[in-house]
Amino acid sequence: VPTAIGVDIGGTKVLAVGVDTDAPLAVLAEHRVPTPSGDATKILDAIASATRVVAGALAAAGRPAEVVGMGIPGLVDTSGRLRAAPNLLGLVGVEIPPRLEALIDLPTVVDNDANCALWAEVIVGAGAGARDAVLVTLGTGIGGALVNGGVLRHGRHGFAGEPGHMVVDPSGPECPCGRSGCWERFASGSGLAMLARRAVEAGRSPAILELVGGDVAAVDGEHVVAAARAADPGALAVVDEFAWWLALGIANLVNALDPELVLVGGGLADESDLFLARTREEVGRMALGASARTGTRIEAATLGSRAGAIGAALVAATPRGVGPGVP
Ligand SMILES: [Zn+2]
């Protein structure tokens, strides 16, 4: 499949790209629309409209798309039905491919958004050529994906790769999933903010408190990053604590999967120079037999905000990731 459309569906926007799957980084066409709130019909119409714009541009360029891939932030089962998606409730329960195929008249493949992002990274990004790779995406929560033996793994139901809900502290903060102390409560963007609020409340970071004008509840990850970049010792301590929590979950994944590569993606990947070295050090202390794991690298993902859309196109070109994409 030389030309494919990839669509990344987020809680706030839908990004569609048209790519040559042999050279996917040179995006041929691109369009984005806001994700409407409301029911499935409204959301699917928005997805279809973004897809049609890109399909039209590709056709006009003499490169008509043959297939569409979609990355969705939630649990997608093997039939393409969305089974859980806290930020896309209107689509939960919907079997997406047939509904979209009726609107856009192109074969459609649906997968989890982090799965798509990892597939892009192992084909043309930071993990190019890796056969055993794990992705953790740090955003509001933690998404994840797993490539093992060169194959994107989906598990029995299609739900594999949700490391954000590994419990790392049963007495920790409540998680929207219903349990307490999930990894994403500590090591995501919102986890960073939580750690910062705790530090501010304990009087350990007056610089962050100043940035929010004294309103502790307003502290978010960006304030921590800003204060850390200004070398505030309190903020740097929060970042170190964050790096430790990130390492805790990564060490668990390393123990379970023995990957050659752990990629850290999502919005916080742009700030990874602040914490990734510390995280590598801590994983080196925590993982079983760490000194013998000379082939495990922990790196930042490199494809940025287009990874999900490009990866969705590549997943569609190699359905369910069981294709020849990885050597
Ligand atoms: Zn949870």
CSV table of C-alpha atoms and ligand atoms in Angstrom, one decimal:
chain,number,residue,atom,x,y,z
A,1,VAL,CA,0.0,0.0,0.0
A,2,PRO,CA,2.0,3.0,-1.1
A,3,THR,CA,-0.4,5.8,-0.1
A,4,ALA,CA,-2.4,5.8,3.1
A,5,ILE,CA,-4.2,8.2,5.3
A,6,GLY,CA,-3.5,8.2,9.0
A,7,VAL,CA,-5.8,9.8,11.5
A,8,ASP,CA,-5.0,10.6,15.1
A,9,ILE,CA,-8.2,11.1,17.2
A,10,GLY,CA,-7.6,13.0,20.4
A,11,GLY,CA,-9.9,14.4,23.1
A,12,THR,CA,-9.6,17.9,21.6
A,13,LYS,CA,-8.6,17.5,18.0
A,14,VAL,CA,-8.5,15.1,15.0
A,15,LEU,CA,-5.4,15.2,12.9
A,16,ALA,CA,-5.4,13.5,9.5
A,17,VAL,CA,-2.2,13.1,7.4
A,18,GLY,CA,-1.6,11.5,4.0
A,19,VAL,CA,1.6,9.6,3.6
A,20,ASP,CA,3.6,7.5,1.2
A,21,THR,CA,4.1,4.5,3.4
A,22,ASP,CA,7.5,3.9,1.9
A,23,ALA,CA,8.6,7.4,3.0
A,24,PRO,CA,6.1,8.3,5.7
A,25,LEU,CA,8.0,11.3,7.2
A,26,ALA,CA,7.4,13.4,4.2
A,27,VAL,CA,3.7,14.1,4.9
A,28,LEU,CA,1.9,14.7,1.6
A,29,ALA,CA,-1.2,16.3,3.0
A,30,GLU,CA,-2.5,17.3,6.4
A,31,HIS,CA,-5.7,18.6,8.0
A,32,ARG,CA,-7.0,19.0,11.5
A,33,VAL,CA,-10.4,19.7,13.0
A,34,PRO,CA,-11.6,20.0,16.6
A,35,THR,CA,-13.1,16.9,18.2
A,36,PRO,CA,-16.7,17.7,18.7
A,37,SER,CA,-18.3,16.7,22.0
A,38,GLY,CA,-21.5,14.7,21.8
A,39,ASP,CA,-22.5,11.5,20.2
A,40,ALA,CA,-20.9,9.1,17.9
A,41,THR,CA,-22.5,10.5,14.7
A,42,LYS,CA,-21.0,14.0,15.4
A,43,ILE,CA,-17.6,12.6,16.2
A,44,LEU,CA,-17.5,10.3,13.2
A,45,ASP,CA,-18.7,13.1,10.9
A,46,ALA,CA,-15.7,15.2,12.1
A,47,ILE,CA,-13.3,12.4,11.5
A,48,ALA,CA,-14.8,11.8,8.1
A,49,SER,CA,-14.5,15.4,7.1
A,50,ALA,CA,-10.8,15.7,8.0
A,51,THR,CA,-10.2,12.4,6.2
A,52,ARG,CA,-12.0,13.6,3.1
A,53,VAL,CA,-9.9,16.8,2.9
A,54,VAL,CA,-6.7,14.8,2.9
A,55,ALA,CA,-8.1,12.2,0.5
A,56,GLY,CA,-9.0,15.0,-1.9
A,57,ALA,CA,-5.6,16.5,-1.7
A,58,LEU,CA,-3.9,13.2,-2.3
A,59,ALA,CA,-6.2,12.5,-5.3
A,60,ALA,CA,-5.5,15.9,-6.7
A,61,ALA,CA,-1.8,15.1,-6.5
A,62,GLY,CA,-2.2,11.9,-8.4
A,63,ARG,CA,-1.6,9.8,-5.2
A,64,PRO,CA,-5.0,8.5,-4.2
A,65,ALA,CA,-5.2,6.9,-0.8
A,66,GLU,CA,-5.9,3.2,-0.7
A,67,VAL,CA,-6.5,2.7,3.0
A,68,VAL,CA,-7.2,4.7,6.2
A,69,GLY,CA,-5.7,4.0,9.6
A,70,MET,CA,-7.0,5.5,12.9
A,71,GLY,CA,-5.4,5.8,16.3
A,72,ILE,CA,-7.9,6.1,19.1
A,73,PRO,CA,-7.1,7.0,22.8
A,74,GLY,CA,-8.8,4.0,24.4
A,75,LEU,CA,-9.2,0.2,24.4
A,76,VAL,CA,-10.0,-1.0,20.8
A,77,ASP,CA,-11.0,-4.6,20.5
A,78,THR,CA,-10.0,-6.9,17.6
A,79,SER,CA,-13.2,-6.0,15.7
A,80,GLY,CA,-12.4,-2.3,15.8
A,81,ARG,CA,-15.0,-1.6,18.5
A,82,LEU,CA,-14.0,1.0,21.1
A,83,ARG,CA,-14.5,-0.6,24.5
A,84,ALA,CA,-13.3,2.2,26.9
A,85,ALA,CA,-12.1,5.7,26.3
A,86,PRO,CA,-12.4,8.3,29.2
A,87,ASN,CA,-11.8,11.2,26.8
A,88,LEU,CA,-14.0,10.0,24.0
A,89,LEU,CA,-17.1,8.7,25.6
A,90,GLY,CA,-19.3,9.4,22.6
A,91,LEU,CA,-17.6,6.6,20.6
A,92,VAL,CA,-17.5,4.0,23.3
A,93,GLY,CA,-19.3,0.8,22.2
A,94,VAL,CA,-19.2,1.8,18.5
A,95,GLU,CA,-17.7,-0.6,15.9
A,96,ILE,CA,-15.8,2.1,14.1
A,97,PRO,CA,-14.5,0.7,10.8
A,98,PRO,CA,-17.9,-0.1,9.2
A,99,ARG,CA,-19.4,3.3,10.3
A,100,LEU,CA,-16.4,5.2,8.8
A,101,GLU,CA,-16.2,3.1,5.6
A,102,ALA,CA,-19.9,4.1,5.0
A,103,LEU,CA,-18.8,7.7,5.2
A,104,ILE,CA,-15.5,7.8,3.4
A,105,ASP,CA,-15.6,4.8,1.1
A,106,LEU,CA,-12.1,3.5,2.0
A,107,PRO,CA,-11.1,0.5,3.9
A,108,THR,CA,-10.5,1.5,7.5
A,109,VAL,CA,-8.3,0.0,10.2
A,110,VAL,CA,-8.6,1.2,13.9
A,111,ASP,CA,-6.0,0.7,16.6
A,112,ASN,CA,-5.0,2.2,20.0
A,113,ASP,CA,-3.2,5.6,19.5
A,114,ALA,CA,-0.1,4.6,21.5
A,115,ASN,CA,0.1,1.4,19.4
A,116,CYS,CA,0.1,3.5,16.3
A,117,ALA,CA,2.8,5.9,17.7
A,118,LEU,CA,5.1,3.0,18.7
A,119,TRP,CA,4.6,1.4,15.2
A,120,ALA,CA,5.8,4.7,13.6
A,121,GLU,CA,8.7,5.0,16.0
A,122,VAL,CA,10.0,1.4,15.3
A,123,ILE,CA,9.7,1.9,11.5
A,124,VAL,CA,11.0,5.5,11.0
A,125,GLY,CA,11.5,7.1,14.4
A,126,ALA,CA,13.7,6.7,17.5
A,127,GLY,CA,13.2,3.0,17.5
A,128,ALA,CA,13.9,2.3,13.8
A,129,GLY,CA,14.7,-1.4,13.4
A,130,ALA,CA,14.1,-2.3,17.1
A,131,ARG,CA,12.4,-5.7,17.4
A,132,ASP,CA,11.6,-5.5,21.2
A,133,ALA,CA,10.4,-2.1,22.2
A,134,VAL,CA,8.1,-0.5,24.7
A,135,LEU,CA,6.6,2.9,24.5
A,136,VAL,CA,5.2,4.9,27.4
A,137,THR,CA,3.5,8.2,26.5
A,138,LEU,CA,3.4,10.8,29.3
A,139,GLY,CA,0.4,13.0,29.0
A,140,THR,CA,-2.6,13.5,31.3
A,141,GLY,CA,-2.2,9.7,32.0
A,142,ILE,CA,0.3,7.2,30.7
A,143,GLY,CA,-0.4,5.3,27.4
A,144,GLY,CA,1.7,2.4,26.3
A,145,ALA,CA,2.4,0.0,23.5
A,146,LEU,CA,4.6,-3.1,23.0
A,147,VAL,CA,6.5,-4.4,20.0
A,148,ASN,CA,7.9,-7.9,20.6
A,149,GLY,CA,9.8,-9.9,18.1
A,150,GLY,CA,9.1,-7.3,15.5
A,151,VAL,CA,5.3,-7.6,15.9
A,152,LEU,CA,3.0,-5.0,17.5
A,153,ARG,CA,1.3,-6.9,20.3
A,154,HIS,CA,-2.4,-6.6,21.0
A,155,GLY,CA,-3.1,-9.4,23.5
A,156,ARG,CA,-6.2,-11.6,23.6
A,157,HIS,CA,-8.8,-8.7,23.5
A,158,GLY,CA,-6.7,-6.0,21.7
A,159,PHE,CA,-6.1,-4.3,25.0
A,160,ALA,CA,-2.3,-5.0,25.6
A,161,GLY,CA,-0.1,-2.1,26.6
A,162,GLU,CA,-1.8,-0.1,29.4
A,163,PRO,CA,1.1,0.2,31.9
A,164,GLY,CA,-0.3,3.4,33.3
A,165,HIS,CA,-2.6,1.4,35.4
A,166,MET,CA,0.0,-0.8,37.0
A,167,VAL,CA,-0.5,-0.1,40.7
A,168,VAL,CA,2.8,1.1,42.2
A,169,ASP,CA,1.3,2.4,45.6
A,170,PRO,CA,-2.0,0.9,46.8
A,171,SER,CA,-2.3,3.7,49.3
A,172,GLY,CA,-1.6,6.3,46.6
A,173,PRO,CA,-4.0,8.8,45.0
A,174,GLU,CA,-7.3,7.6,43.5
A,175,CYS,CA,-7.2,6.9,39.7
A,176,PRO,CA,-10.1,7.5,37.3
A,177,CYS,CA,-9.9,3.7,36.6
A,178,GLY,CA,-11.3,3.1,40.1
A,179,ARG,CA,-8.2,1.9,41.8
A,180,SER,CA,-5.6,3.8,43.8
A,181,GLY,CA,-1.9,4.5,43.2
A,182,CYS,CA,-1.7,3.6,39.5
A,183,TRP,CA,1.6,4.5,37.9
A,184,GLU,CA,0.1,7.3,35.9
A,185,ARG,CA,-1.0,9.1,39.1
A,186,PHE,CA,2.8,9.7,39.7
A,187,ALA,CA,4.7,9.6,36.4
A,188,SER,CA,2.4,11.4,33.9
A,189,GLY,CA,2.0,15.1,33.3
A,190,SER,CA,-0.7,15.2,35.9
A,191,GLY,CA,1.5,13.2,38.2
A,192,LEU,CA,4.3,15.8,37.9
A,193,ALA,CA,1.7,18.4,38.9
A,194,MET,CA,0.6,16.4,41.9
A,195,LEU,CA,4.2,15.9,43.1
A,196,ALA,CA,4.7,19.7,42.7
A,197,ARG,CA,1.6,20.5,44.7
A,198,ARG,CA,2.7,18.3,47.5
A,199,ALA,CA,6.1,20.0,47.5
A,200,VAL,CA,4.6,23.5,47.4
A,201,GLU,CA,2.2,22.6,50.3
A,202,ALA,CA,5.2,21.4,52.3
A,203,GLY,CA,7.0,24.7,51.7
A,204,ARG,CA,9.6,23.0,49.5
A,205,SER,CA,9.2,25.1,46.4
A,206,PRO,CA,8.5,28.8,46.9
A,207,ALA,CA,9.5,29.5,43.3
A,208,ILE,CA,6.6,27.3,41.9
A,209,LEU,CA,4.2,28.9,44.4
A,210,GLU,CA,5.3,32.3,43.1
A,211,LEU,CA,4.7,31.3,39.5
A,212,VAL,CA,1.0,30.5,40.3
A,213,GLY,CA,0.5,33.6,42.4
A,214,GLY,CA,0.0,31.6,45.6
A,215,ASP,CA,-2.8,29.4,44.2
A,216,VAL,CA,-1.5,25.8,44.9
A,217,ALA,CA,-4.4,24.2,43.0
A,218,ALA,CA,-3.3,26.0,39.8
A,219,VAL,CA,0.1,24.2,39.8
A,220,ASP,CA,0.6,22.2,36.7
A,221,GLY,CA,3.5,20.4,35.0
A,222,GLU,CA,4.5,23.5,33.0
A,223,HIS,CA,5.2,25.5,36.2
A,224,VAL,CA,7.5,22.8,37.4
A,225,VAL,CA,9.3,22.7,34.1
A,226,ALA,CA,9.7,26.5,34.0
A,227,ALA,CA,11.0,26.7,37.6
A,228,ALA,CA,13.3,23.7,37.0
A,229,ARG,CA,14.7,25.4,33.9
A,230,ALA,CA,15.4,28.5,36.1
A,231,ALA,CA,17.4,26.1,38.3
A,232,ASP,CA,15.1,26.5,41.3
A,233,PRO,CA,16.3,23.8,43.8
A,234,GLY,CA,12.7,23.0,44.9
A,235,ALA,CA,11.5,22.4,41.4
A,236,LEU,CA,14.6,20.4,40.5
A,237,ALA,CA,13.9,18.2,43.5
A,238,VAL,CA,10.3,17.6,42.3
A,239,VAL,CA,11.7,16.7,38.8
A,240,ASP,CA,14.1,14.2,40.5
A,241,GLU,CA,11.2,12.7,42.4
A,242,PHE,CA,9.2,12.4,39.1
A,243,ALA,CA,12.2,10.7,37.5
A,244,TRP,CA,12.2,8.2,40.3
A,245,TRP,CA,8.5,7.3,39.8
A,246,LEU,CA,9.0,7.1,36.1
A,247,ALA,CA,12.0,4.7,36.7
A,248,LEU,CA,9.9,2.6,39.0
A,249,GLY,CA,7.4,1.7,36.3
A,250,ILE,CA,10.0,1.4,33.6
A,251,ALA,CA,12.0,-1.0,35.8
A,252,ASN,CA,8.8,-3.1,36.2
A,253,LEU,CA,8.4,-3.2,32.4
A,254,VAL,CA,12.0,-4.0,31.9
A,255,ASN,CA,11.7,-6.9,34.4
A,256,ALA,CA,8.6,-8.2,32.6
A,257,LEU,CA,9.6,-7.7,29.0
A,258,ASP,CA,13.4,-7.4,28.7
A,259,PRO,CA,13.1,-4.8,25.8
A,260,GLU,CA,16.0,-3.5,23.9
A,261,LEU,CA,14.4,-0.1,23.9
A,262,VAL,CA,12.1,1.9,26.1
A,263,LEU,CA,10.8,5.0,24.4
A,264,VAL,CA,9.3,7.9,26.4
A,265,GLY,CA,6.8,9.9,24.4
A,266,GLY,CA,3.9,12.2,24.8
A,267,GLY,CA,4.0,15.9,25.7
A,268,LEU,CA,6.6,15.5,28.4
A,269,ALA,CA,9.1,13.9,26.0
A,270,ASP,CA,10.0,17.4,24.9
A,271,GLU,CA,11.3,18.1,28.4
A,272,SER,CA,13.1,14.7,28.8
A,273,ASP,CA,16.5,16.4,29.1
A,274,LEU,CA,15.3,17.4,32.6
A,275,PHE,CA,14.7,13.9,33.9
A,276,LEU,CA,15.7,11.0,31.5
A,277,ALA,CA,19.3,10.7,32.7
A,278,ARG,CA,18.1,10.4,36.3
A,279,THR,CA,15.5,7.9,35.2
A,280,ARG,CA,18.1,5.8,33.4
A,281,GLU,CA,20.3,5.8,36.6
A,282,GLU,CA,17.4,4.7,38.8
A,283,VAL,CA,16.3,1.9,36.4
A,284,GLY,CA,19.9,0.8,36.6
A,285,ARG,CA,19.5,0.4,40.4
A,286,MET,CA,16.0,-1.0,40.3
A,287,ALA,CA,15.8,-3.6,37.4
A,288,LEU,CA,16.7,-7.1,38.3
A,289,GLY,CA,20.2,-8.0,36.9
A,290,ALA,CA,20.5,-4.4,35.6
A,291,SER,CA,24.2,-4.6,35.1
A,292,ALA,CA,23.7,-7.5,32.7
A,293,ARG,CA,21.1,-5.6,30.7
A,294,THR,CA,23.7,-4.0,28.5
A,295,GLY,CA,21.4,-3.9,25.5
A,296,THR,CA,18.5,-1.9,27.1
A,297,ARG,CA,18.3,1.7,26.1
A,298,ILE,CA,15.8,4.3,27.4
A,299,GLU,CA,15.3,7.1,25.0
A,300,ALA,CA,12.9,9.9,24.1
A,301,ALA,CA,10.5,9.3,21.2
A,302,THR,CA,11.3,11.6,18.2
A,303,LEU,CA,8.3,11.8,16.0
A,304,GLY,CA,6.4,14.2,18.2
A,305,SER,CA,2.8,15.2,17.8
A,306,ARG,CA,2.5,13.5,14.3
A,307,ALA,CA,3.6,10.1,15.5
A,308,GLY,CA,0.1,8.8,16.1
A,309,ALA,CA,-1.2,9.9,12.7
A,310,ILE,CA,1.8,8.7,10.7
A,311,GLY,CA,1.7,5.4,12.7
A,312,ALA,CA,-2.0,5.0,12.1
A,313,ALA,CA,-1.3,5.1,8.3
A,314,LEU,CA,1.5,2.6,8.8
A,315,VAL,CA,-0.6,0.3,10.9
A,316,ALA,CA,-3.3,0.4,8.1
A,317,ALA,CA,-0.6,-0.6,5.6
A,318,THR,CA,0.3,-3.6,7.9
A,319,PRO,CA,-3.0,-4.6,9.5
A,320,ARG,CA,-2.8,-5.1,13.3
A,321,GLY,CA,0.9,-4.6,13.0
A,322,VAL,CA,1.5,-8.1,11.9
A,323,GLY,CA,3.3,-7.2,8.7
A,324,PRO,CA,6.7,-6.9,7.2
A,325,GLY,CA,7.3,-3.4,8.6
A,326,VAL,CA,10.1,-4.4,10.9
A,327,PRO,CA,13.1,-6.3,9.6
B,1,ZN,ZN,-5.7,3.5,37.1
